């Protein structure tokens, strides 16, 4: 019987304020910096750049806006091709369409669930054969796990095509000791409400190319020429971040490392309590990488486990627990029907979508609440097992 009415909701990844946010918001109000620029914006940009170890960062209104600016800076236009991970949130690819360009989707490989270097190489070989290289490659670091950046960067370097690293989900993660988001020509972070730290809505574009980021600021501020009479020689965007929201971001960044530690503890608890169940395989952490474990995710082999992802999602939902399937690959999205796709060998992203589940992972989830999730899953699996014996 569903008794969810009595049980408080456990969310997948809710915001987790530190308490210090109000101090920065108050400062913005006290000094009347209620604008898409100001001291919090400047400081937040410097603090993110310092944290990630890059020359510069530009605060923007969303991660999507940051990707759009990066494509725009790389001159992506109508008729161009852009390679993009298939297993991701649609925001990774939407800006390709905004620019009138054409995405080509690249499958995942099983060790990181991220872009397959083999599939990428095949896509490049075809592009060479067709005589048109892509203008950019958008590489996503899913759920906090870095893609195989050495291999991917090696291939992109060989063809001299720039990388945009979509690190929306992987702020604070590292690959061989280097910050996620700093491997491409551009990197982007998101501070949407569900991300590891949030400004309610916001994003950041990072790069070592300070000249390009100067242009990004210009484009993000309606491409206004330096004249007092509002002169414009090209089309820009209104993409800057509010000084109030940047204040929230500053306080959140102060606790980012604590948030990562909490999410990793949550992952470990799931792993220790559920990892031994037949057919349960948690998302790997590639050797040499450190994942922020934004979401704890795993695949369930229905035959071995005796329970499907669909059934588990249903039972968890009855218990007022929010869990989700893994992202639906973009090449399977109705809106991207007919778009070219390069599978790894068998289509890894399709398998991950079919068998993958994301469990509640909020850094503010109590141990007690996590055990509600764990016990619900365990009970369902046991119940299924005993049913099978009876039959
Ligand atoms: C959240 C997310 C984005 C978009 O960020 P917004 O700030 O919501 O625009 C892009 N890519 C991935 C992989 C994301 O998870």
Coordinates of C-alpha atoms and ligand atoms in Angstrom, one line a residue:
X1 CA 0.0 0.0 0.0
X2 CA 1.3 3.4 -0.8
X3 CA 1.9 5.2 2.5
X4 CA 3.8 8.1 1.0
X5 CA 1.5 10.7 2.5
X6 CA 3.1 10.0 5.9
X7 CA 6.6 10.2 4.6
X8 CA 8.6 13.3 3.9
X9 CA 9.8 13.5 0.3
X10 CA 13.4 12.6 -0.5
X11 CA 14.6 14.6 -3.5
X12 CA 17.1 13.5 -6.1
X13 CA 19.4 16.5 -5.7
X14 CA 17.9 19.5 -3.9
X15 CA 19.6 22.8 -3.2
X16 CA 21.8 22.9 0.0
X17 CA 22.4 26.4 1.3
X18 CA 25.3 27.0 3.7
X19 CA 23.7 30.0 5.5
X20 CA 26.4 32.4 4.3
X21 CA 24.5 33.2 1.1
X22 CA 22.5 35.9 2.9
X23 CA 25.6 37.8 3.8
X24 CA 26.5 38.3 0.2
X25 CA 22.9 39.0 -0.8
X26 CA 22.7 41.6 1.9
X27 CA 25.9 43.2 0.7
X28 CA 24.4 43.5 -2.8
X29 CA 21.2 45.1 -1.4
X30 CA 23.1 47.4 1.0
X31 CA 25.2 48.7 -1.8
X32 CA 22.3 48.7 -4.3
X33 CA 24.2 46.4 -6.8
X34 CA 21.0 44.9 -8.1
X35 CA 22.2 44.4 -11.6
X36 CA 23.8 41.7 -14.0
X37 CA 27.2 43.0 -12.9
X38 CA 28.8 44.2 -9.7
X39 CA 31.3 43.2 -7.0
X40 CA 29.8 39.7 -6.3
X41 CA 30.0 38.9 -10.1
X42 CA 33.6 40.0 -10.3
X43 CA 34.6 38.1 -7.1
X44 CA 32.7 35.0 -8.1
X45 CA 34.5 34.9 -11.4
X46 CA 37.9 35.2 -9.8
X47 CA 37.1 32.6 -7.2
X48 CA 35.9 30.1 -9.8
X49 CA 38.9 30.7 -12.0
X50 CA 41.2 30.3 -9.0
X51 CA 39.4 27.1 -7.9
X52 CA 39.6 25.5 -11.3
X53 CA 43.1 26.8 -12.0
X54 CA 42.3 28.7 -15.2
X55 CA 43.2 32.3 -16.2
X56 CA 39.7 33.6 -16.3
X57 CA 36.0 32.9 -15.9
X58 CA 32.9 34.7 -17.1
X59 CA 29.7 34.4 -15.0
X60 CA 26.6 33.9 -17.1
X61 CA 22.9 33.3 -16.6
X62 CA 23.1 29.5 -17.2
X63 CA 25.3 26.6 -18.2
X64 CA 23.3 26.5 -21.5
X65 CA 24.2 30.2 -22.1
X66 CA 27.9 29.3 -21.5
X67 CA 27.8 26.6 -24.1
X68 CA 26.1 28.9 -26.5
X69 CA 28.8 31.6 -26.0
X70 CA 31.6 29.0 -26.5
X71 CA 30.1 27.9 -29.8
X72 CA 29.6 31.5 -30.9
X73 CA 33.2 32.3 -30.0
X74 CA 34.4 29.3 -32.1
X75 CA 32.5 30.7 -35.0
X76 CA 30.0 27.9 -35.2
X77 CA 27.4 28.8 -37.8
X78 CA 24.7 27.5 -40.1
X79 CA 25.8 24.4 -41.9
X80 CA 28.7 23.6 -39.5
X81 CA 28.9 20.3 -37.7
X82 CA 29.5 19.9 -34.0
X83 CA 30.3 16.5 -32.4
X84 CA 28.6 16.0 -29.0
X85 CA 28.2 13.3 -26.4
X86 CA 24.9 11.5 -26.9
X87 CA 24.4 10.4 -23.3
X88 CA 23.6 13.8 -21.7
X89 CA 21.0 16.4 -20.8
X90 CA 19.7 18.1 -23.9
X91 CA 21.2 21.5 -22.8
X92 CA 24.6 20.1 -24.1
X93 CA 23.3 20.1 -27.6
X94 CA 20.6 22.8 -27.8
X95 CA 23.0 25.6 -28.4
X96 CA 24.3 23.8 -31.5
X97 CA 20.8 24.2 -33.0
X98 CA 20.6 27.8 -31.8
X99 CA 23.6 28.5 -34.0
X100 CA 22.0 26.8 -37.0
X101 CA 24.6 24.1 -36.9
X102 CA 24.2 20.3 -37.0
X103 CA 25.0 18.0 -34.1
X104 CA 26.6 14.6 -34.6
X105 CA 26.1 12.3 -31.6
X106 CA 28.9 10.2 -30.2
X107 CA 28.3 7.2 -28.0
X108 CA 29.6 6.4 -24.5
X109 CA 32.2 3.8 -23.5
X110 CA 31.6 1.6 -20.4
X111 CA 34.5 2.7 -18.2
X112 CA 33.4 6.3 -17.7
X113 CA 29.9 6.3 -19.4
X114 CA 31.2 9.3 -21.3
X115 CA 32.3 9.9 -24.9
X116 CA 33.9 6.9 -26.5
X117 CA 37.3 7.7 -28.1
X118 CA 36.8 4.9 -30.6
X119 CA 33.4 6.2 -31.8
X120 CA 34.9 9.7 -31.9
X121 CA 37.8 8.6 -34.0
X122 CA 35.4 6.9 -36.5
X123 CA 33.3 10.1 -36.7
X124 CA 36.4 12.0 -37.5
X125 CA 37.5 9.6 -40.1
X126 CA 34.1 9.9 -41.8
X127 CA 34.3 13.7 -41.6
X128 CA 37.7 13.7 -43.3
X129 CA 36.3 11.4 -46.0
X130 CA 33.3 13.8 -46.4
X131 CA 35.7 16.8 -46.5
X132 CA 34.1 18.7 -43.6
X133 CA 35.6 18.5 -40.1
X134 CA 33.4 19.6 -37.2
X135 CA 33.9 23.1 -35.8
X136 CA 33.9 21.8 -32.2
X137 CA 33.6 18.7 -30.0
X138 CA 31.4 19.0 -26.9
X139 CA 32.5 16.5 -24.3
X140 CA 30.3 15.9 -21.3
X141 CA 31.4 14.6 -17.8
X142 CA 28.4 12.8 -16.7
X143 CA 27.3 12.7 -13.1
X144 CA 30.7 14.0 -12.0
X145 CA 32.8 11.5 -13.8
X146 CA 35.5 12.8 -16.2
X147 CA 35.6 11.5 -19.7
X148 CA 38.8 9.9 -21.0
X149 CA 40.3 13.3 -21.6
X150 CA 43.8 12.2 -22.7
X151 CA 42.4 10.0 -25.5
X152 CA 39.8 12.5 -26.6
X153 CA 42.1 15.5 -26.5
X154 CA 44.7 13.5 -28.4
X155 CA 42.2 12.8 -31.2
X156 CA 40.9 16.4 -31.3
X157 CA 44.4 17.7 -31.4
X158 CA 45.3 15.5 -34.3
X159 CA 42.4 17.0 -36.3
X160 CA 42.9 20.4 -34.8
X161 CA 39.3 20.7 -33.6
X162 CA 38.7 22.6 -30.3
X163 CA 36.9 21.0 -27.3
X164 CA 34.2 22.5 -25.3
X165 CA 34.1 20.6 -22.0
X166 CA 30.6 20.5 -20.5
X167 CA 31.4 20.2 -16.8
X168 CA 28.0 21.3 -15.7
X169 CA 27.8 18.2 -13.5
X170 CA 31.4 17.8 -12.6
X171 CA 32.5 21.0 -10.8
X172 CA 35.2 20.0 -8.3
X173 CA 36.0 16.7 -10.0
X174 CA 39.5 16.1 -11.3
X175 CA 41.2 14.1 -14.1
X176 CA 44.9 13.2 -13.3
X177 CA 44.9 16.0 -10.7
X178 CA 43.6 18.7 -13.0
X179 CA 40.2 20.3 -12.6
X180 CA 37.3 19.1 -14.7
X181 CA 36.2 21.8 -17.1
X182 CA 39.8 22.9 -17.9
X183 CA 40.7 20.5 -20.6
X184 CA 39.2 22.1 -23.6
X185 CA 39.5 25.4 -25.3
X186 CA 36.4 26.3 -23.2
X187 CA 34.8 24.7 -20.2
X188 CA 31.4 25.4 -18.7
X189 CA 29.8 24.9 -15.3
X190 CA 26.2 25.1 -14.3
X191 CA 24.7 26.4 -11.0
X192 CA 21.2 25.3 -11.7
X193 CA 19.1 24.4 -8.6
X194 CA 19.9 20.7 -8.9
X195 CA 23.7 20.9 -9.4
X196 CA 26.3 20.3 -6.7
X197 CA 26.4 24.0 -5.9
X198 CA 23.7 26.4 -7.0
X199 CA 22.8 30.0 -7.6
X200 CA 19.2 28.9 -8.3
X201 CA 20.2 29.6 -12.0
X202 CA 23.5 30.5 -13.4
X203 CA 26.6 29.3 -15.2
X204 CA 30.3 30.0 -15.9
X205 CA 32.4 30.0 -19.0
X206 CA 36.1 29.3 -18.3
X207 CA 39.2 29.4 -20.4
X208 CA 42.9 30.3 -20.5
X209 CA 42.2 32.5 -23.5
X210 CA 41.6 35.8 -21.8
X211 CA 41.1 37.5 -25.2
X212 CA 38.3 35.1 -26.1
X213 CA 36.6 35.6 -22.7
X214 CA 36.8 39.4 -23.2
X215 CA 34.8 38.8 -26.3
X216 CA 32.4 36.5 -24.4
X217 CA 31.6 39.3 -21.9
X218 CA 31.0 41.6 -24.9
X219 CA 28.6 39.0 -26.6
X220 CA 26.9 38.3 -23.3
X221 CA 26.1 42.0 -22.8
X222 CA 24.2 42.5 -26.1
X223 CA 27.4 43.1 -28.1
X224 CA 27.5 46.7 -27.2
X225 CA 30.3 48.7 -28.9
X226 CA 32.3 51.1 -26.7
X227 CA 30.1 54.2 -27.5
X228 CA 27.8 56.1 -25.2
X229 CA 24.9 56.0 -27.7
X230 CA 24.2 52.2 -27.6
X231 CA 25.9 51.2 -30.9
X232 CA 25.9 47.6 -32.1
X233 CA 27.9 46.1 -35.0
X234 CA 26.8 42.5 -34.3
X235 CA 24.1 40.5 -32.6
X236 CA 24.8 39.6 -29.0
X237 CA 22.9 38.0 -26.1
X238 CA 21.7 39.0 -22.6
X239 CA 23.5 36.3 -20.7
X240 CA 25.2 37.9 -17.7
X241 CA 24.6 36.7 -14.1
X242 CA 22.9 38.8 -11.5
X243 CA 25.0 40.3 -8.8
X244 CA 22.5 38.9 -6.3
X245 CA 22.8 35.4 -7.6
X246 CA 26.6 35.7 -7.8
X247 CA 26.5 36.3 -4.1
X248 CA 24.7 33.0 -3.6
X249 CA 27.4 31.4 -5.7
X250 CA 30.3 32.8 -3.6
X251 CA 28.9 31.3 -0.4
X252 CA 28.2 28.0 -2.2
X253 CA 31.7 27.8 -3.6
X254 CA 33.1 28.2 0.0
X255 CA 31.5 24.8 0.8
X256 CA 32.0 23.0 -2.5
X257 CA 34.6 20.7 -1.1
X258 CA 32.3 19.8 1.8
X259 CA 29.5 19.1 -0.6
X260 CA 31.7 16.8 -2.7
X261 CA 32.8 14.9 0.5
X262 CA 29.1 14.5 1.5
X263 CA 28.1 13.2 -2.0
X264 CA 31.0 10.8 -2.0
X265 CA 30.0 9.5 1.4
X266 CA 26.5 9.0 0.1
X267 CA 27.8 7.1 -2.9
X268 CA 30.0 4.9 -0.7
X269 CA 27.1 4.1 1.6
X270 CA 25.0 3.0 -1.4
X271 CA 27.9 1.0 -2.7
X272 CA 28.6 -0.7 0.6
X273 CA 25.0 -1.6 1.2
X274 CA 23.8 -2.5 -2.3
X275 CA 26.9 -3.1 -4.3
X276 CA 26.9 -6.8 -3.5
X277 CA 23.4 -7.5 -4.8
X278 CA 23.2 -9.6 -7.9
X279 CA 23.0 -7.5 -11.1
X280 CA 23.8 -4.2 -9.3
X281 CA 26.8 -2.4 -10.9
X282 CA 27.6 1.1 -9.7
X283 CA 29.0 3.8 -12.0
X284 CA 32.8 3.3 -12.1
X285 CA 35.4 5.9 -11.2
X286 CA 38.2 5.7 -13.8
X287 CA 41.7 5.2 -12.3
X288 CA 43.3 8.7 -12.1
X289 CA 40.0 10.5 -11.8
X290 CA 38.2 11.9 -8.8
X291 CA 34.4 12.3 -9.2
X292 CA 32.3 14.7 -7.3
X293 CA 29.7 11.9 -7.4
X294 CA 27.0 14.5 -8.2
X295 CA 24.5 11.7 -8.5
X296 CA 24.9 8.1 -7.3
X297 CA 24.1 6.0 -10.3
X298 CA 24.1 2.3 -11.1
X299 CA 22.9 -0.2 -13.6
X300 CA 20.6 -3.1 -12.8
X301 CA 20.8 -6.3 -14.8
X302 CA 17.1 -7.3 -14.6
X303 CA 17.8 -11.0 -15.0
X304 CA 20.4 -11.2 -12.3
X305 CA 18.7 -8.8 -9.9
X306 CA 15.2 -10.1 -10.4
X307 CA 13.9 -6.6 -10.6
X308 CA 13.9 -3.9 -13.3
X309 CA 14.8 -0.3 -13.1
X310 CA 11.2 0.5 -14.0
X311 CA 9.8 -1.5 -11.0
X312 CA 12.3 0.1 -8.7
X313 CA 11.4 3.6 -9.8
X314 CA 7.8 2.7 -9.2
X315 CA 8.4 1.3 -5.7
X316 CA 10.6 4.3 -4.7
X317 CA 8.0 6.7 -6.0
X318 CA 5.4 5.0 -3.8
X319 CA 7.7 5.7 -0.9
X320 CA 7.8 9.4 -1.8
X321 CA 11.4 9.0 -3.0
X322 CA 12.6 10.7 -6.1
X323 CA 14.8 8.6 -8.3
X324 CA 15.4 8.9 -12.1
X325 CA 16.4 6.9 -15.1
X326 CA 19.8 7.7 -16.6
X327 CA 19.6 10.5 -19.2
X328 CA 17.9 9.4 -22.4
X329 CA 20.6 9.5 -25.1
X330 CA 20.1 12.5 -27.5
X331 CA 20.2 10.3 -30.6
X332 CA 17.0 8.7 -29.3
X333 CA 15.2 12.0 -28.7
X334 CA 12.3 12.7 -31.0
X335 CA 13.5 16.2 -31.7
X336 CA 16.9 14.8 -32.9
X337 CA 15.4 12.1 -35.1
X338 CA 17.5 11.2 -38.1
X339 CA 20.7 12.9 -36.7
X340 CA 23.9 11.0 -37.3
X341 CA 25.1 8.8 -34.4
X342 CA 28.3 6.9 -33.8
X343 CA 28.0 3.9 -31.5
X344 CA 30.9 2.6 -29.5
X345 CA 30.4 -1.0 -30.8
X346 CA 27.1 -2.1 -29.4
X347 CA 25.4 1.1 -28.3
X348 CA 26.6 1.7 -24.7
X349 CA 24.4 4.7 -24.1
X350 CA 21.3 2.8 -25.0
X351 CA 22.2 0.1 -22.5
X352 CA 22.9 2.6 -19.8
X353 CA 19.6 4.3 -20.5
X354 CA 17.8 1.0 -20.4
X355 CA 19.4 -0.3 -17.2
X356 CA 20.5 2.9 -15.4
X357 CA 19.1 4.5 -12.3
X358 CA 20.0 7.7 -10.4
X359 CA 19.4 7.5 -6.6
X360 CA 18.8 10.5 -4.3
X361 CA 22.2 12.1 -3.7
X362 CA 21.6 15.5 -2.1
X363 CA 24.5 16.6 0.2
X364 CA 21.9 17.5 2.8
X365 CA 20.2 14.0 2.8
X366 CA 20.3 12.5 6.3
X367 CA 21.7 9.1 6.9
X368 CA 18.3 8.1 8.1
X369 CA 16.7 9.2 4.9
X370 CA 19.4 7.4 2.9
X371 CA 18.6 4.2 4.7
X372 CA 14.9 4.7 3.7
X373 CA 16.1 4.5 0.1
X374 CA 18.5 1.6 0.7
X375 CA 16.0 -0.5 2.7
X376 CA 13.3 0.2 0.1
X377 CA 15.5 -1.2 -2.6
X378 CA 16.7 -4.1 -0.5
X379 CA 13.1 -5.0 0.4
X380 CA 12.0 -4.9 -3.2
X381 CA 14.8 -7.2 -4.3
X382 CA 14.3 -9.7 -1.4
X383 CA 10.5 -9.7 -2.0
X384 CA 11.1 -10.5 -5.7
X385 CA 13.5 -13.2 -4.8
X386 CA 11.1 -14.9 -2.4
X387 CA 8.3 -14.6 -5.0
X388 CA 10.4 -16.4 -7.5
X389 CA 11.0 -19.3 -5.1
X390 CA 7.3 -19.7 -4.5
X391 CA 6.5 -19.8 -8.2
Ligands
LIG1 C1 22.5 21.1 -16.1 C2 23.3 20.8 -17.4 C3 23.5 21.8 -18.4 C4 22.8 23.1 -18.5 O1 23.0 23.9 -17.4 P1 21.9 25.0 -17.1 O2 22.6 25.9 -16.1 O3 20.7 24.3 -16.5 O4 21.6 25.7 -18.4 C5 24.3 21.4 -19.5 N1 24.8 20.2 -19.5 C6 24.6 19.2 -18.6 C7 25.3 17.9 -18.8 C8 23.8 19.5 -17.5 O5 23.6 18.6 -16.6

